Amino acid sequence: MNTIALDDVLRRTHNLPSLPTVVLELLASMDQEDVNIDTLTSKIGQDQALTAKTLRLANSSFYGMAKQVSTIHEAIAILGFRTVRSLAATAALIGTFAGRTPTSFNVVPFWRHSIAAAVCARELATHLDLNQEQAYIAGLLHDIGRLVLVTQFQPNYEATMAHRSQFDCGLLDAEQAVLGIDHAAVGLGLTRHWKFPDAVTQAIGAHHASTSLDLQPLSLVVMASDVIAHALDLSMDDDDAVAPVPTDLWQQLGLDQQVLLKVLASTEKQFEGESP
Amino acid sequence: MSDPALQLPLEQAKEGMRLAPDMRADPTAQDAARRQHHKERLARLFRHTGESTEGRYLMDILTCYRGAEPS
């Protein structure tokens, strides 16, 4: 029997890597106006690994630096605090789960897809006048429930992947058939447990909803970003597939074809700069 | 050549298209092979979206974006 109850998942949250305090503070500060930049900057600076990863991303080709950025202060001066905050959160979240996934789970396509969705969500948020950083983080974490299932319920998840492979069905269908729960519900439970902003937890929980009606704007953005990131084929996974798209999603987002073409081009270009 | 592990799918697609020797110098044949590759890849990526209008709409945009149909 491979089914898992949400209570089982939440009971095992103590086995999950706890997010470093600095990450929680970065995430919590994203919807605050009165952020003490110096305090957060010095906290990022105290974590050498996080500083190094953030600077590596800041120095990636996308940002086209004329000279190497070597400190968090320099990065903020050139890229802006909001961008550096997103970069630091990305670096920290990837680092938190590094080395914890079983070898049978290919983590590279997972993070490539997550970053593509994050970049796309930020781009969509720009066109819809939403909080870009919050969209980026929600996009980055939309599949975090998969990491929980993979790390905490490995045999069950392997059975899920075998089912998916056997029937060539969508991941969500396979999870529901084998586990009786899916990664969106797990992600919702986990990010609630981590006390993420409500709009972010809602977006993570709803990214595979069967309808786009009554969803908050951020949830629509993450739902669309997931679909677009799969369609752009950026994960490097031969078995990648676009999930069924809910009726009226594009209409509700109110983006015409020309804007969507711009979003595709911009997502691909920015992804090249931010992918690990 | 760059590390294949770091390449984007599009770059892999460009390198992965196998052309017969007499097609390599023929831009029309190259273009047709590239379009065919994108068409097949998009069909595979969209295999779970069924006949839904929303899925079809996105696939059409991607087809245009990838230049998978002759202009």
XYZ file of C-alpha atoms in Angstrom:
347
model
C 0.000 0.000 0.000
C 1.567 3.275 -1.094
C -1.057 5.815 -0.082
C 0.035 8.718 2.078
C -2.120 11.008 4.226
C -1.351 14.706 4.559
C -0.967 14.138 8.306
C 1.842 11.654 7.546
C 3.546 14.346 5.505
C 3.199 16.990 8.192
C 4.409 14.565 10.898
C 7.601 14.128 8.894
C 8.262 17.811 8.451
C 10.679 17.587 11.360
C 12.832 15.348 9.134
C 12.927 18.008 6.477
C 15.804 20.418 6.344
C 14.818 23.537 8.207
C 15.148 26.682 6.201
C 17.939 28.911 7.461
C 16.668 31.903 9.436
C 18.070 34.263 6.848
C 15.927 32.641 4.136
C 12.791 32.914 6.242
C 13.596 36.565 6.863
C 14.237 37.176 3.166
C 10.948 35.535 2.238
C 8.980 37.301 4.944
C 10.434 40.655 3.918
C 9.211 40.343 0.336
C 5.805 41.796 1.049
C 7.063 44.413 3.505
C 7.815 47.974 2.517
C 9.932 48.936 5.532
C 12.774 46.465 5.090
C 16.044 47.140 6.825
C 18.355 46.533 3.882
C 21.558 46.789 5.914
C 20.400 44.150 8.403
C 19.444 41.644 5.718
C 22.591 42.387 3.734
C 24.798 41.690 6.702
C 22.892 38.466 7.408
C 23.432 37.230 3.859
C 27.073 38.249 4.215
C 27.506 36.133 7.361
C 26.665 32.960 5.458
C 29.704 32.316 3.278
C 28.137 29.573 1.183
C 25.045 31.668 0.556
C 27.162 34.699 -0.308
C 29.232 32.676 -2.765
C 26.184 31.185 -4.481
C 24.442 34.560 -4.665
C 27.508 36.197 -6.183
C 27.883 33.344 -8.679
C 24.335 33.979 -9.875
C 24.891 37.750 -9.883
C 27.999 37.266 -12.024
C 26.221 34.970 -14.500
C 26.081 36.051 -18.125
C 22.517 37.331 -17.938
C 23.410 40.368 -15.863
C 26.264 41.262 -18.216
C 28.541 42.773 -15.575
C 31.412 44.843 -16.922
C 33.449 43.737 -13.915
C 33.237 40.911 -11.428
C 30.935 41.599 -8.476
C 32.679 40.433 -5.326
C 30.517 41.538 -2.419
C 26.812 41.517 -1.598
C 26.970 45.308 -1.221
C 28.347 45.664 -4.763
C 25.696 43.304 -6.109
C 22.969 45.366 -4.458
C 24.403 48.611 -5.795
C 24.402 47.258 -9.353
C 21.443 44.872 -9.452
C 19.218 46.364 -6.785
C 18.205 44.922 -3.443
C 15.108 43.138 -4.723
C 17.034 41.179 -7.349
C 19.763 40.210 -4.905
C 17.148 39.146 -2.365
C 15.554 36.819 -4.941
C 18.962 35.460 -5.937
C 19.923 34.796 -2.319
C 16.607 33.041 -1.629
C 17.065 30.862 -4.738
C 20.613 29.946 -3.805
C 19.610 29.156 -0.219
C 16.602 27.030 -1.155
C 18.546 24.954 -3.665
C 21.351 24.563 -1.122
C 18.907 23.465 1.588
C 17.888 20.348 -0.324
C 21.264 19.648 -1.953
C 22.473 16.118 -1.291
C 19.235 15.042 0.412
C 17.426 13.583 -2.585
C 17.884 9.894 -3.494
C 20.129 9.121 -6.445
C 17.123 7.790 -8.377
C 15.699 11.322 -8.459
C 17.335 13.568 -11.024
C 17.482 16.892 -9.261
C 18.853 18.917 -12.207
C 15.673 18.864 -14.353
C 13.679 19.571 -11.194
C 15.527 22.808 -10.414
C 15.802 23.803 -14.072
C 12.022 23.597 -14.369
C 11.519 25.395 -11.038
C 13.826 28.260 -12.044
C 12.198 28.505 -15.484
C 8.784 28.773 -13.805
C 10.161 31.368 -11.357
C 11.598 33.510 -14.145
C 8.378 33.183 -16.161
C 6.238 34.072 -13.108
C 8.326 37.195 -12.544
C 7.906 38.147 -16.191
C 4.121 37.610 -16.082
C 3.945 39.600 -12.832
C 5.642 42.514 -14.591
C 2.919 42.564 -17.258
C 0.150 42.197 -14.655
C 1.554 44.730 -12.194
C 1.962 42.171 -9.380
C 4.769 41.767 -6.836
C 7.581 40.353 -8.994
C 9.639 38.895 -6.179
C 6.682 37.101 -4.651
C 5.835 35.702 -8.077
C 9.444 34.538 -8.505
C 9.483 32.737 -5.155
C 6.065 31.148 -5.701
C 7.233 29.954 -9.121
C 10.492 28.663 -7.688
C 8.698 26.693 -4.971
C 5.589 25.564 -6.845
C 6.833 21.937 -6.971
C 8.425 21.873 -3.499
C 5.921 19.169 -2.515
C 7.711 16.820 -4.913
C 10.941 17.215 -2.931
C 9.076 16.326 0.262
C 7.587 13.194 -1.300
C 10.905 12.190 -2.850
C 12.969 12.676 0.296
C 10.467 11.413 2.892
C 8.517 8.715 1.048
C 11.086 7.331 -1.359
C 9.627 3.833 -2.018
C 6.146 5.292 -2.481
C 7.482 7.880 -4.874
C 9.407 5.315 -6.875
C 6.141 3.381 -7.257
C 4.549 6.615 -8.482
C 7.232 7.153 -11.100
C 6.923 3.527 -12.226
C 3.173 4.032 -12.620
C 3.736 7.221 -14.596
C 6.217 5.518 -16.851
C 3.992 2.479 -17.385
C 0.904 4.496 -18.330
C 2.640 7.640 -19.680
C 0.224 9.686 -17.589
C 0.734 13.080 -16.015
C 2.627 13.338 -12.735
C -0.421 14.556 -10.856
C -2.536 11.620 -12.078
C 0.198 9.172 -11.097
C 0.563 10.692 -7.629
C -3.174 10.640 -7.015
C -3.480 7.052 -8.290
C -0.575 5.673 -6.248
C -0.211 7.954 -3.241
C -3.743 9.278 -2.898
C -2.231 12.746 -2.525
C -0.365 15.045 -4.898
C 2.641 17.327 -4.697
C 0.502 20.490 -4.896
C -1.376 19.539 -1.718
C 1.897 18.577 -0.014
C 3.487 21.872 -1.071
C 0.528 23.767 0.335
C 0.821 21.914 3.665
C 4.570 22.443 3.874
C 4.620 26.132 3.023
C 1.773 26.746 5.471
C 3.861 24.947 8.079
C 6.805 27.190 7.137
C 4.452 30.198 7.517
C 4.997 31.530 4.012
C 2.856 34.470 2.847
C -0.701 33.325 2.234
C -0.733 34.289 -1.465
C 2.362 32.141 -2.038
C 0.962 29.061 -0.257
C -2.321 29.430 -2.166
C -0.476 29.654 -5.484
C 1.596 26.547 -4.708
C -1.488 24.598 -3.648
C -3.512 25.627 -6.703
C -0.959 25.276 -9.490
C -2.636 22.106 -10.816
C -6.225 23.118 -9.998
C -8.741 21.873 -12.542
C -10.260 25.325 -12.906
C -8.781 28.786 -12.948
C -11.993 30.379 -11.689
C -11.891 32.097 -8.278
C -8.107 31.949 -8.085
C -6.032 34.890 -6.843
C -3.894 36.672 -9.465
C -0.669 35.159 -8.099
C -2.174 31.657 -8.335
C -3.092 32.283 -11.982
C 0.444 33.489 -12.648
C 2.052 30.402 -11.098
C -0.366 28.070 -12.870
C 0.494 29.707 -16.213
C 4.225 29.795 -15.438
C 4.288 26.067 -14.741
C 2.561 25.345 -18.046
C 4.780 27.757 -20.017
C 7.991 26.469 -18.412
C 7.100 22.912 -19.449
C 6.124 24.095 -22.932
C 9.469 25.880 -23.337
C 11.191 22.552 -22.655
C 13.841 24.086 -20.423
C 14.123 21.250 -17.896
C 16.230 18.978 -20.149
C 13.900 16.088 -19.302
C 13.011 13.932 -22.320
C 9.792 12.842 -20.581
C 8.702 16.382 -19.805
C 5.062 17.148 -20.601
C 2.732 20.126 -20.330
C -0.025 19.449 -17.803
C -3.664 19.961 -18.850
C -4.399 23.697 -19.002
C -7.563 24.821 -17.149
C -10.303 26.445 -19.195
C -10.173 30.252 -19.384
C -6.661 30.532 -17.915
C -5.357 32.779 -20.706
C -8.532 34.819 -20.758
C -8.402 35.357 -17.002
C -4.800 36.483 -17.212
C -5.859 38.927 -19.916
C -2.676 38.533 -21.935
C -2.878 38.487 -25.699
C -0.730 36.442 -28.051
C 1.811 39.216 -28.611
C 2.421 39.590 -24.872
C 2.712 35.826 -24.435
C 5.288 35.692 -27.236
C 7.281 38.380 -25.407
C 6.982 36.394 -22.163
C 8.316 33.256 -23.890
C 11.308 35.105 -25.342
C 12.103 36.945 -22.136
C 11.763 33.803 -19.999
C 14.157 31.862 -22.212
C 16.691 34.691 -22.254
C 16.612 35.255 -18.492
C 16.644 31.533 -17.764
C 19.990 31.221 -19.539
C 21.385 33.695 -17.032
C 19.888 32.206 -13.887
C 19.917 28.437 -14.351
C 22.455 26.570 -12.237
C 31.677 22.203 -28.116
C 30.132 23.157 -24.791
C 29.295 20.678 -22.034
C 26.072 18.871 -23.112
C 24.872 18.846 -19.500
C 24.760 22.638 -19.494
C 23.084 23.084 -22.857
C 19.538 24.248 -23.282
C 17.153 21.914 -25.127
C 17.061 24.298 -28.078
C 20.838 24.118 -28.431
C 20.703 20.354 -28.163
C 18.015 20.301 -30.797
C 20.176 22.304 -33.177
C 23.114 19.957 -32.681
C 21.002 16.827 -32.525
C 19.363 17.193 -35.893
C 20.949 14.616 -38.101
C 21.126 15.742 -41.692
C 22.162 13.650 -44.645
C 25.493 14.899 -46.097
C 23.825 16.372 -49.178
C 21.371 18.303 -46.957
C 24.035 20.039 -44.865
C 24.705 22.719 -47.460
C 21.037 23.128 -48.326
C 19.405 25.837 -46.168
C 15.907 24.798 -47.259
C 16.493 21.208 -46.176
C 18.031 22.372 -42.908
C 15.047 24.586 -42.266
C 12.608 21.776 -42.998
C 14.509 19.420 -40.670
C 14.514 22.027 -37.915
C 10.787 22.649 -38.305
C 10.080 18.924 -38.249
C 12.156 18.490 -35.093
C 10.287 21.277 -33.279
C 6.936 19.982 -34.478
C 7.649 16.494 -33.126
C 9.026 17.805 -29.841
C 6.007 20.085 -29.304
C 3.622 17.217 -30.082
C 5.390 15.130 -27.433
C 5.405 17.957 -24.868
C 1.693 18.582 -25.367
C 0.673 14.900 -25.350
C -1.287 15.253 -22.079
C -3.216 18.423 -22.890
C -5.682 16.627 -25.141
C -7.905 18.672 -27.391
C -8.488 21.475 -24.896
C -8.786 24.967 -26.374
C -6.347 26.370 -23.818
C -3.709 23.747 -24.529
C -4.151 24.168 -28.281
C -3.813 27.954 -27.925
C -0.476 27.654 -26.129
C 0.776 25.010 -28.538
C -0.050 27.287 -31.486
C 1.885 30.132 -29.857
C 4.853 27.823 -29.216
C 4.652 26.571 -32.813
C 4.862 30.163 -34.007
C 7.618 30.983 -31.472
C 9.768 28.010 -32.483
C 9.120 28.643 -36.158
C 7.813 25.097 -36.484
C 5.532 26.057 -39.378
C 6.745 27.585 -42.639
C 6.344 31.360 -42.571
